[in-house]
XYZ file of N, CA, C and O in Angstrom:
504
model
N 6.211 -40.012 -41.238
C 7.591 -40.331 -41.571
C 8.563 -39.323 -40.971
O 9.605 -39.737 -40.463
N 8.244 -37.859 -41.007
C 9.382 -37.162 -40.637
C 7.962 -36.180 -39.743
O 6.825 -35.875 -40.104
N 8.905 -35.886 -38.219
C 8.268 -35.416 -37.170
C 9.639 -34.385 -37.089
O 10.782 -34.757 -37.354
N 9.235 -32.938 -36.639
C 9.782 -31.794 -36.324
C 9.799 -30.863 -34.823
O 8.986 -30.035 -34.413
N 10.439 -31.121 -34.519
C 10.162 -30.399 -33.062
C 11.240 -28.944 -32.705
O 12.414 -29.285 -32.559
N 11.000 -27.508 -32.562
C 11.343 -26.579 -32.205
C 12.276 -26.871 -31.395
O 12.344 -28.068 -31.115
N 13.091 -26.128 -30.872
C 13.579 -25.636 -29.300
C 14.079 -24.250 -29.435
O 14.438 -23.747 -30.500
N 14.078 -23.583 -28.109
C 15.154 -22.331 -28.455
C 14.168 -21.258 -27.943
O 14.798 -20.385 -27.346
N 13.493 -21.137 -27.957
C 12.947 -19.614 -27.772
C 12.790 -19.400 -27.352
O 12.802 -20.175 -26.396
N 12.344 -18.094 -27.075
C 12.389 -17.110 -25.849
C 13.066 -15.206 -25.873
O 13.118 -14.417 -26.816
N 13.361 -15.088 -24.841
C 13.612 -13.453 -25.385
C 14.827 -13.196 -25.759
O 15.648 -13.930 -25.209
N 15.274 -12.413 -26.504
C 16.524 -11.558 -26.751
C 16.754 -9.826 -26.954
O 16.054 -8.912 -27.389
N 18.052 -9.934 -26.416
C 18.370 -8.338 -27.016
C 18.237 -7.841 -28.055
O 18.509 -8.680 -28.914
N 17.815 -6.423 -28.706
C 17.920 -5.989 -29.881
C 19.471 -6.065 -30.114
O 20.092 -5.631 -29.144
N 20.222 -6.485 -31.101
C 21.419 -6.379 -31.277
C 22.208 -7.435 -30.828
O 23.411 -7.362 -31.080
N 21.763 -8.465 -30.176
C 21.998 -9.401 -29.429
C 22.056 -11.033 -30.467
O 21.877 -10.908 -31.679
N 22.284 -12.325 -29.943
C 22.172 -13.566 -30.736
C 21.308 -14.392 -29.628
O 21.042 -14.262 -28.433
N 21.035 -15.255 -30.609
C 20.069 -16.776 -30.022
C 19.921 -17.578 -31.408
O 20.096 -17.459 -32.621
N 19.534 -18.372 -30.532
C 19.906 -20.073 -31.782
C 18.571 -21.078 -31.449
O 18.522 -21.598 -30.334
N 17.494 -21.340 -32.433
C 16.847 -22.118 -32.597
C 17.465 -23.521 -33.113
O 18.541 -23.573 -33.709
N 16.866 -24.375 -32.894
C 16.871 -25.743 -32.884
C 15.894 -26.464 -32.895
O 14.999 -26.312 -32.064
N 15.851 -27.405 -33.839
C 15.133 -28.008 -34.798
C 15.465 -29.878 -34.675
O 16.582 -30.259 -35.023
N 14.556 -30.799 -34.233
C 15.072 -31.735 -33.848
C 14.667 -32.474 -34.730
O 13.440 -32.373 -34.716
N 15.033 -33.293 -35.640
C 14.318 -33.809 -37.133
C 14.296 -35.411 -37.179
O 15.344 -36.027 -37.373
N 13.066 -36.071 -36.994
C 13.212 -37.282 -36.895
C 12.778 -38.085 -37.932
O 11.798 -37.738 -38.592
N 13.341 -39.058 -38.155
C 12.652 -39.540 -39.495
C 13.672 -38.906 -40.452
O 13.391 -39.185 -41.618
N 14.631 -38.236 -40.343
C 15.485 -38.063 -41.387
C 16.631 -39.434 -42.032
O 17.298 -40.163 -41.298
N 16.604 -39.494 -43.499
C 17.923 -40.493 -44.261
C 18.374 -39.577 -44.838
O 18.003 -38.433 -45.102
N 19.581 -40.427 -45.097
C 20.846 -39.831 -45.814
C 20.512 -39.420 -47.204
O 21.283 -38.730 -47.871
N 19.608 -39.753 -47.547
C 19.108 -38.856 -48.822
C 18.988 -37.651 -49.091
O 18.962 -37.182 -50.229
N 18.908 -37.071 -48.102
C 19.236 -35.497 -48.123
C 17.837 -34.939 -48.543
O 17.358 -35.151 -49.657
N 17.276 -34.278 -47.659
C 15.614 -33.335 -47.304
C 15.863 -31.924 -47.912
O 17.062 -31.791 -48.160
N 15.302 -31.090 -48.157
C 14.937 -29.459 -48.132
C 14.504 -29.615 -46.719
O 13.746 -30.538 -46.425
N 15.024 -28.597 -45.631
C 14.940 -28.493 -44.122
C 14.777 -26.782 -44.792
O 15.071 -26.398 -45.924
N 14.339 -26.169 -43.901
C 13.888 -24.759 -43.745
C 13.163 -24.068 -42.135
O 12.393 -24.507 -41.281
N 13.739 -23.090 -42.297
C 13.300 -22.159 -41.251
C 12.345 -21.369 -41.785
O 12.371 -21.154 -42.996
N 11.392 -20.834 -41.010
C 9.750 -20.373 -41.560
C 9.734 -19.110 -40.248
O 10.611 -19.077 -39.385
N 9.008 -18.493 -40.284
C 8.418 -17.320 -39.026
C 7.036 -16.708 -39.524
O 6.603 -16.630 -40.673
N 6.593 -16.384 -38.577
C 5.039 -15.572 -38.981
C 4.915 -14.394 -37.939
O 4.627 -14.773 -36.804
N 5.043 -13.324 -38.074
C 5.238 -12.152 -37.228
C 3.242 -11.984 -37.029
O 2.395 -12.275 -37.874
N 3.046 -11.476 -35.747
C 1.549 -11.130 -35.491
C 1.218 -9.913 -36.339
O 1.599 -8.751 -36.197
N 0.183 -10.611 -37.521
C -0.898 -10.361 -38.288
C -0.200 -10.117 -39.272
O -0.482 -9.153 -39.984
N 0.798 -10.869 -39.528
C 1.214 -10.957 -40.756
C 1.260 -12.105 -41.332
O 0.624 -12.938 -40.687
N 1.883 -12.636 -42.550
C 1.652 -14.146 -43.585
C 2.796 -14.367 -42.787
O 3.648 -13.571 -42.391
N 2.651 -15.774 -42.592
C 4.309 -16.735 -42.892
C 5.059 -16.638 -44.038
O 4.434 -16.559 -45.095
N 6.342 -16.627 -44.067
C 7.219 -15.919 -44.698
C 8.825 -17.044 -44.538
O 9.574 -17.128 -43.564
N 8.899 -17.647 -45.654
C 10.462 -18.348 -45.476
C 11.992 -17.366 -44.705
O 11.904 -16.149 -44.869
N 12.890 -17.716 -44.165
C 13.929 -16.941 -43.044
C 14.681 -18.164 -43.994
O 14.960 -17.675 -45.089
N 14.942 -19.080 -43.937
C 16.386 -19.966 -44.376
C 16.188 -20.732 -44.697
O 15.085 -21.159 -44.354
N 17.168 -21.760 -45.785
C 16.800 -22.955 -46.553
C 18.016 -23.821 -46.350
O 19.077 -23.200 -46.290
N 18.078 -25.175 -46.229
C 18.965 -25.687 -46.774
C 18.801 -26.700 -47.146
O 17.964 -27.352 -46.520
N 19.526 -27.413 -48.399
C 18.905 -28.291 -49.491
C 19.951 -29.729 -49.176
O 20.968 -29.587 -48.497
N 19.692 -30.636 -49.559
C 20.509 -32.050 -49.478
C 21.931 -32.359 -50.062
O 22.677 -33.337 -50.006
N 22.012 -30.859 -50.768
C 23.301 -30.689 -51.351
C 24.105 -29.827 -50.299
O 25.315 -29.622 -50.388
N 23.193 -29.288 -49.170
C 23.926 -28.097 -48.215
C 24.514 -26.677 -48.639
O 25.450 -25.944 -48.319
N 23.175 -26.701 -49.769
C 23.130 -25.052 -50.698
C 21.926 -24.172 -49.552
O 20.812 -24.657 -49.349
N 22.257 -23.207 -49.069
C 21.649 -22.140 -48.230
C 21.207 -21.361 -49.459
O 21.788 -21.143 -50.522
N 20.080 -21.026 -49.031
C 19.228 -20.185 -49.103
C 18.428 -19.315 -47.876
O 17.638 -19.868 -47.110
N 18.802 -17.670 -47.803
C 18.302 -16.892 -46.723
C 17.698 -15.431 -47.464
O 18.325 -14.808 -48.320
N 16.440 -15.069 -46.971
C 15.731 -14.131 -47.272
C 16.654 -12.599 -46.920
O 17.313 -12.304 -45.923
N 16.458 -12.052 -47.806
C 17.562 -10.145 -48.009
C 17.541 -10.082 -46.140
O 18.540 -9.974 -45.429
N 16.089 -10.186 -45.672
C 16.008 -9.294 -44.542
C 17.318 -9.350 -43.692
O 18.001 -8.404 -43.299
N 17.579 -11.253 -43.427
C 18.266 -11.666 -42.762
C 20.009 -12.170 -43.118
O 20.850 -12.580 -42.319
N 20.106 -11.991 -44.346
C 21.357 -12.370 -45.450
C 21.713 -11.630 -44.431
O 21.165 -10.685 -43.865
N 23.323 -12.527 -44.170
C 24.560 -11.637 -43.496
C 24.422 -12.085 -41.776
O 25.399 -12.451 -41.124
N 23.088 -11.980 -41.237
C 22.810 -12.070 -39.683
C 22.881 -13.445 -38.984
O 23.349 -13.858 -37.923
N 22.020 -14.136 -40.343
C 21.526 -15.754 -39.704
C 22.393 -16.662 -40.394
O 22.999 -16.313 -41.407
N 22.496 -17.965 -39.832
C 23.273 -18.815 -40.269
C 21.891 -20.143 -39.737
O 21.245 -20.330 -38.706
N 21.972 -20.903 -41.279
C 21.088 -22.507 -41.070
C 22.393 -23.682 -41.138
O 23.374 -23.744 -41.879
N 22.058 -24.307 -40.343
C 23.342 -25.285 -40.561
C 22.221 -26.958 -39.792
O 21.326 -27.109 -38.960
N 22.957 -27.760 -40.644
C 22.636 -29.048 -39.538
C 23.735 -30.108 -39.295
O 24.803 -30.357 -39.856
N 23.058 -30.645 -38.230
C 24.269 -31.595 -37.522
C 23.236 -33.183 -37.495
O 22.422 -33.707 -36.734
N 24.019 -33.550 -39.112
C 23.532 -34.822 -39.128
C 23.395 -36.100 -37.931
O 22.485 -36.921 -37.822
N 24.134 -36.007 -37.431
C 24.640 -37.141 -35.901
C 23.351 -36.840 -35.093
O 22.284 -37.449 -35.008
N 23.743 -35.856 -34.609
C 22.262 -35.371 -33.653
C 21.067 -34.974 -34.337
O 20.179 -34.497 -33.631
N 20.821 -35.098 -35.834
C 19.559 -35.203 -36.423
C 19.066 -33.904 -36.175
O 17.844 -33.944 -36.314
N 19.488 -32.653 -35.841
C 19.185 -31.512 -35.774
C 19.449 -30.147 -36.448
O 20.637 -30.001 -36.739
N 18.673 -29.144 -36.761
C 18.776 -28.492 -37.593
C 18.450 -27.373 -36.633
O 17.503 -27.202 -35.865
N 19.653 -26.581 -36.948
C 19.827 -24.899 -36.306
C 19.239 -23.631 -36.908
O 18.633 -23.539 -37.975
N 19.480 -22.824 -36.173
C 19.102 -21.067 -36.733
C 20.199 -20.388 -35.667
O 20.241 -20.644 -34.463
N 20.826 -19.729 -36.176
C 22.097 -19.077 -35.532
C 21.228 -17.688 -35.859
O 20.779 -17.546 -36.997
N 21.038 -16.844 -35.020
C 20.096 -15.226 -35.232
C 21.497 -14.336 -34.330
O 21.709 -14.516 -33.130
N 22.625 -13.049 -35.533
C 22.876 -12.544 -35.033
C 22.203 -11.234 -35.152
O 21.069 -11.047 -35.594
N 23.149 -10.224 -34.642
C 22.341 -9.052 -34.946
C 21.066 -8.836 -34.747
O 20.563 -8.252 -35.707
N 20.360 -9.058 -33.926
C 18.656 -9.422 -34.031
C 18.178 -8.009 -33.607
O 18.673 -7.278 -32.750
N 16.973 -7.767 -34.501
C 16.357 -6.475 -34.640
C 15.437 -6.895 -34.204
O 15.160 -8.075 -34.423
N 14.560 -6.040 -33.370
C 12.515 -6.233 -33.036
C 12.071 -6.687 -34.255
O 11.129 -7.462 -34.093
N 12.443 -6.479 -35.728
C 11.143 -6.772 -36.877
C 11.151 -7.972 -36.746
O 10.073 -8.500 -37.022
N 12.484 -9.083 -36.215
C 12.559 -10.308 -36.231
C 12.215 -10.694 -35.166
O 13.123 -11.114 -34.448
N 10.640 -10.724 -34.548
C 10.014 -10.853 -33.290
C 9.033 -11.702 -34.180
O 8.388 -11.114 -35.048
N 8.886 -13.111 -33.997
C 7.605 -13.296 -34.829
C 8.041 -15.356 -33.979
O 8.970 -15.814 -33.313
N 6.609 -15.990 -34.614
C 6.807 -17.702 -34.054
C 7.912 -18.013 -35.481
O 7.787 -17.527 -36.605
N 8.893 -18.888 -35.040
C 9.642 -19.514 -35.891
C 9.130 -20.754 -36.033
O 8.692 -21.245 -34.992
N 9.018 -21.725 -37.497
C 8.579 -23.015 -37.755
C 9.957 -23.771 -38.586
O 10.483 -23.503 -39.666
N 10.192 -24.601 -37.772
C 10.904 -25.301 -39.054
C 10.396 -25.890 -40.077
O 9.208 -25.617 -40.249
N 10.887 -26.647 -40.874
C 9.745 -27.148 -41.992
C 10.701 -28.063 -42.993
O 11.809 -27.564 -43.189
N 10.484 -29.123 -43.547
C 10.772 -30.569 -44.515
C 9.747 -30.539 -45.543
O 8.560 -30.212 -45.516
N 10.480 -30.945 -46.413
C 10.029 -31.466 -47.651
C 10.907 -32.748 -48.491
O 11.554 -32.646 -49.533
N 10.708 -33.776 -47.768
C 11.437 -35.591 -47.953
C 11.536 -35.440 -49.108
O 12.666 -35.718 -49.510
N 10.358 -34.879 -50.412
C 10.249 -35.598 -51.632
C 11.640 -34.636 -52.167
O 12.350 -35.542 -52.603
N 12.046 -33.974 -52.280
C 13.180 -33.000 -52.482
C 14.552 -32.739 -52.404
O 14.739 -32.177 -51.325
N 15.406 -32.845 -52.900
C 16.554 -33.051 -52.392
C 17.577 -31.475 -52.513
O 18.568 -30.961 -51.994
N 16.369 -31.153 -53.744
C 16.655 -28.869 -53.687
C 15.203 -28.508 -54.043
O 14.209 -29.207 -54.242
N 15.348 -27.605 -54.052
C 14.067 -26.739 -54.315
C 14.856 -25.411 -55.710
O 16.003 -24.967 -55.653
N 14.101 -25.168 -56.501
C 14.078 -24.243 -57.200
C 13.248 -22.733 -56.729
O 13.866 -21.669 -56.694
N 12.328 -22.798 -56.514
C 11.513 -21.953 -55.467
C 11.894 -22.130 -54.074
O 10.871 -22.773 -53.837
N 12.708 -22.104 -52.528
C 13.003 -22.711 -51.677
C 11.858 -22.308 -50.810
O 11.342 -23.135 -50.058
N 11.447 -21.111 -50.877
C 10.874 -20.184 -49.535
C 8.695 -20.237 -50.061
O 7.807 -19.426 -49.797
N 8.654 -21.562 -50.832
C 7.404 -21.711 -51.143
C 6.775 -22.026 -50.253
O 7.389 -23.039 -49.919
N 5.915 -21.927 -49.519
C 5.363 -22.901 -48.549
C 4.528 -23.965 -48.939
O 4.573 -24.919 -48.163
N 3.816 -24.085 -49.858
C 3.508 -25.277 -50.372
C 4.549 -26.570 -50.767
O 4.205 -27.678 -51.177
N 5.884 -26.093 -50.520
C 6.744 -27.173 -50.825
C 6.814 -27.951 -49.928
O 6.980 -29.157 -50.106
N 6.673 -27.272 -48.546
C 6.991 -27.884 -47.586
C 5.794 -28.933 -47.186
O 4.718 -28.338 -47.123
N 5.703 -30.208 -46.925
C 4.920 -31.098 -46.086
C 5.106 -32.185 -45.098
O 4.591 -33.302 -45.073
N 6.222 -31.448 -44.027
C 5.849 -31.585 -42.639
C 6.217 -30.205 -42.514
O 6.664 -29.552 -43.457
N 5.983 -29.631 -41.043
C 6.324 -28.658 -40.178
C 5.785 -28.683 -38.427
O 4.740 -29.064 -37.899
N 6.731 -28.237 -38.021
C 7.093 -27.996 -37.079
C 5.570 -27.590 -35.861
O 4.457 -27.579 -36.388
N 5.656 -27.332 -34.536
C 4.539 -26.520 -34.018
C 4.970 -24.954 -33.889
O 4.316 -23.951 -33.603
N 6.228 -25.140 -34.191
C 6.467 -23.376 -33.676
C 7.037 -22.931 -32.692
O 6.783 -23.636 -31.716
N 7.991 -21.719 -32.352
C 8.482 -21.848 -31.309
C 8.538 -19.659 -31.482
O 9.023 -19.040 -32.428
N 7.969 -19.148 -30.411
C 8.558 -18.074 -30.210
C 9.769 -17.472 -29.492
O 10.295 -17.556 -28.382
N 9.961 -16.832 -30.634
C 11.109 -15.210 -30.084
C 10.884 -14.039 -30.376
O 10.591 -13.555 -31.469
N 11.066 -13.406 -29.065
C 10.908 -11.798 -28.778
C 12.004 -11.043 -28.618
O 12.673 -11.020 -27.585
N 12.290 -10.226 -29.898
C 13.370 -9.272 -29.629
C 12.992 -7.876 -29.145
O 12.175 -7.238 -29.809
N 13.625 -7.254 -27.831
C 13.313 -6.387 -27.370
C 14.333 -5.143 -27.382
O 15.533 -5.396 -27.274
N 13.806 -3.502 -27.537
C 14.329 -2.749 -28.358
C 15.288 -2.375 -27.113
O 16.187 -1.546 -27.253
């Protein structure tokens, strides 16, 4: 029902911006939990941003203030605005849906989520 596809990645400056993109198919106007996900090498996957069918954000301390999640219903796509970008934020980004949902109380669960994305890397360099 709902298929997820990355775009965007690649390298950046420490201190620098880049913008993932998230192409969401299979989305209705019912309004999804959409989320941004990352998994840094040899570490867990870890929720980065939320946004709910009401268009309530939710973003993890690390990144509060830097990143911005937004989507653009028309083009069925869902963003990651990365300013300020530090090396710790070097890791694969996943987007990620959860249809049955329209918020999440827990947002950054990963069991909530059931579709996701293949992943897309970015490398911030010092």
């Amino acid at each position: 029902q709902v298929h997820l596809m990355e775009s965007g990645g690649g390298s950046a400056q420490s201190g620098g911006s880049h913008t993932l993109a998230c192409e969401v198919s299979g989305y209705t106007v019912g309004g999804y939990c959409l989320g941004w996900f990352r998994q840094a090498p040899g570490k867990e996957r870890e929720g980065v941003a939320v946004l709910d069918g009401n268009d309530m954000t939710h973003y993890v301390d690390s990144v509060k203030g830097r990143f911005t999640i937004s989507l653009d219903k028309a083009k069925k796509t869902l963003y990651l605005r990365m300013n300020s970008l530090k090396p710790e934020d070097t890791a694969v980004y996943y987007c990620a849906a959860d249809p049955r949902k329209y918020w999440l109380l827990r947002p950054f669960t990963l069991s909530e989520y059931n579709y996701w994305g293949k992943g897309t890397q970015v490398t911030v360099s010092s």
